[in-house]
């Protein structure tokens, strides 16, 4: 795959919340330890790939934390 030219460098997604969750991903930017430590050495294409993975991790976390909806509406009993 040909690498697309970028006019601007890919900025780090760091949000200053540098804590790892139970799976080893940063709670702020959702990067793995290796992704955080090697960010400066990565090409722009690699950085874009990491950002795509981070978005997927965020969406997975949001889906897991979403309260489940009851199948049928709860209606109080009339008796």
mmCIF file of C-alpha atoms in Angstrom:
data_model
loop_
_atom_site.group_PDB
_atom_site.id
_atom_site.type_symbol
_atom_site.label_atom_id
_atom_site.label_comp_id
_atom_site.label_asym_id
_atom_site.label_seq_id
_atom_site.Cartn_x
_atom_site.Cartn_y
_atom_site.Cartn_z
ATOM 1 C CA UNK A 1 0.000 0.000 0.000
ATOM 2 C CA UNK A 2 1.370 3.419 -0.925
ATOM 3 C CA UNK A 3 1.860 5.826 1.928
ATOM 4 C CA UNK A 4 -0.191 9.010 1.626
ATOM 5 C CA UNK A 5 1.666 12.277 2.051
ATOM 6 C CA UNK A 6 0.767 14.178 5.193
ATOM 7 C CA UNK A 7 0.930 17.953 5.367
ATOM 8 C CA UNK A 8 0.863 18.032 9.146
ATOM 9 C CA UNK A 9 2.558 15.684 11.587
ATOM 10 C CA UNK A 10 0.310 13.261 13.449
ATOM 11 C CA UNK A 11 -0.132 14.616 16.951
ATOM 12 C CA UNK A 12 0.115 12.405 20.004
ATOM 13 C CA UNK A 13 -3.284 11.463 21.457
ATOM 14 C CA UNK A 14 -1.938 11.853 25.017
ATOM 15 C CA UNK A 15 -4.449 13.552 27.317
ATOM 16 C CA UNK A 16 -2.240 13.684 30.393
ATOM 17 C CA UNK A 17 -4.044 10.809 32.143
ATOM 18 C CA UNK A 18 -1.106 8.422 32.270
ATOM 19 C CA UNK A 19 -2.505 5.399 34.118
ATOM 20 C CA UNK A 20 -2.800 1.862 32.834
ATOM 21 C CA UNK A 21 -6.040 -0.069 33.036
ATOM 22 C CA UNK A 22 -6.359 -3.770 33.867
ATOM 23 C CA UNK A 23 -5.494 -4.718 30.260
ATOM 24 C CA UNK A 24 -2.403 -2.485 30.082
ATOM 25 C CA UNK A 25 -3.880 0.310 27.954
ATOM 26 C CA UNK A 26 -3.594 3.951 28.982
ATOM 27 C CA UNK A 27 -6.832 5.211 30.547
ATOM 28 C CA UNK A 28 -6.457 8.575 28.774
ATOM 29 C CA UNK A 29 -5.461 7.755 25.198
ATOM 30 C CA UNK A 30 -5.989 3.947 25.024
ATOM 31 C CA UNK A 31 -2.480 3.240 23.704
ATOM 32 C CA UNK A 32 -0.496 0.211 24.835
ATOM 33 C CA UNK A 33 2.807 0.613 26.636
ATOM 34 C CA UNK A 34 4.789 -0.139 23.459
ATOM 35 C CA UNK A 35 2.683 2.290 21.445
ATOM 36 C CA UNK A 36 3.330 5.062 23.984
ATOM 37 C CA UNK A 37 7.080 4.431 24.256
ATOM 38 C CA UNK A 38 7.672 4.065 20.505
ATOM 39 C CA UNK A 39 5.405 6.909 19.316
ATOM 40 C CA UNK A 40 8.311 9.196 18.316
ATOM 41 C CA UNK A 41 9.959 6.410 16.277
ATOM 42 C CA UNK A 42 6.804 5.544 14.288
ATOM 43 C CA UNK A 43 6.051 6.705 10.763
ATOM 44 C CA UNK A 44 2.901 8.756 10.163
ATOM 45 C CA UNK A 45 1.183 5.661 8.710
ATOM 46 C CA UNK A 46 1.997 3.670 11.854
ATOM 47 C CA UNK A 47 0.713 6.505 14.030
ATOM 48 C CA UNK A 48 -2.547 6.607 12.051
ATOM 49 C CA UNK A 49 -2.905 2.858 12.582
ATOM 50 C CA UNK A 50 -2.367 3.280 16.338
ATOM 51 C CA UNK A 51 -5.007 6.044 16.412
ATOM 52 C CA UNK A 52 -7.454 3.716 14.636
ATOM 53 C CA UNK A 53 -6.768 1.018 17.253
ATOM 54 C CA UNK A 54 -7.272 3.560 20.048
ATOM 55 C CA UNK A 55 -10.687 4.535 18.648
ATOM 56 C CA UNK A 56 -11.654 0.852 18.512
ATOM 57 C CA UNK A 57 -10.547 0.359 22.122
ATOM 58 C CA UNK A 58 -12.544 3.405 23.227
ATOM 59 C CA UNK A 59 -15.684 2.165 21.447
ATOM 60 C CA UNK A 60 -15.253 -1.310 22.969
ATOM 61 C CA UNK A 61 -14.949 0.235 26.442
ATOM 62 C CA UNK A 62 -18.027 2.421 25.914
ATOM 63 C CA UNK A 63 -20.074 -0.586 24.761
ATOM 64 C CA UNK A 64 -18.941 -2.634 27.759
ATOM 65 C CA UNK A 65 -19.900 0.135 30.210
ATOM 66 C CA UNK A 66 -23.272 0.843 28.599
ATOM 67 C CA UNK A 67 -26.118 -0.312 30.856
ATOM 68 C CA UNK A 68 -28.154 -3.043 29.245
ATOM 69 C CA UNK A 69 -31.671 -2.106 28.231
ATOM 70 C CA UNK A 70 -34.485 -4.347 29.460
ATOM 71 C CA UNK A 71 -36.148 -6.356 26.708
ATOM 72 C CA UNK A 72 -39.645 -5.222 27.681
ATOM 73 C CA UNK A 73 -40.619 -1.981 29.362
ATOM 74 C CA UNK A 74 -41.067 -2.355 33.097
ATOM 75 C CA UNK A 75 -44.695 -1.808 33.966
ATOM 76 C CA UNK A 76 -45.864 -1.832 37.571
ATOM 77 C CA UNK A 77 -48.284 -4.555 38.489
ATOM 78 C CA UNK A 78 -51.932 -3.545 38.823
ATOM 79 C CA UNK A 79 -52.560 -6.139 41.541
#
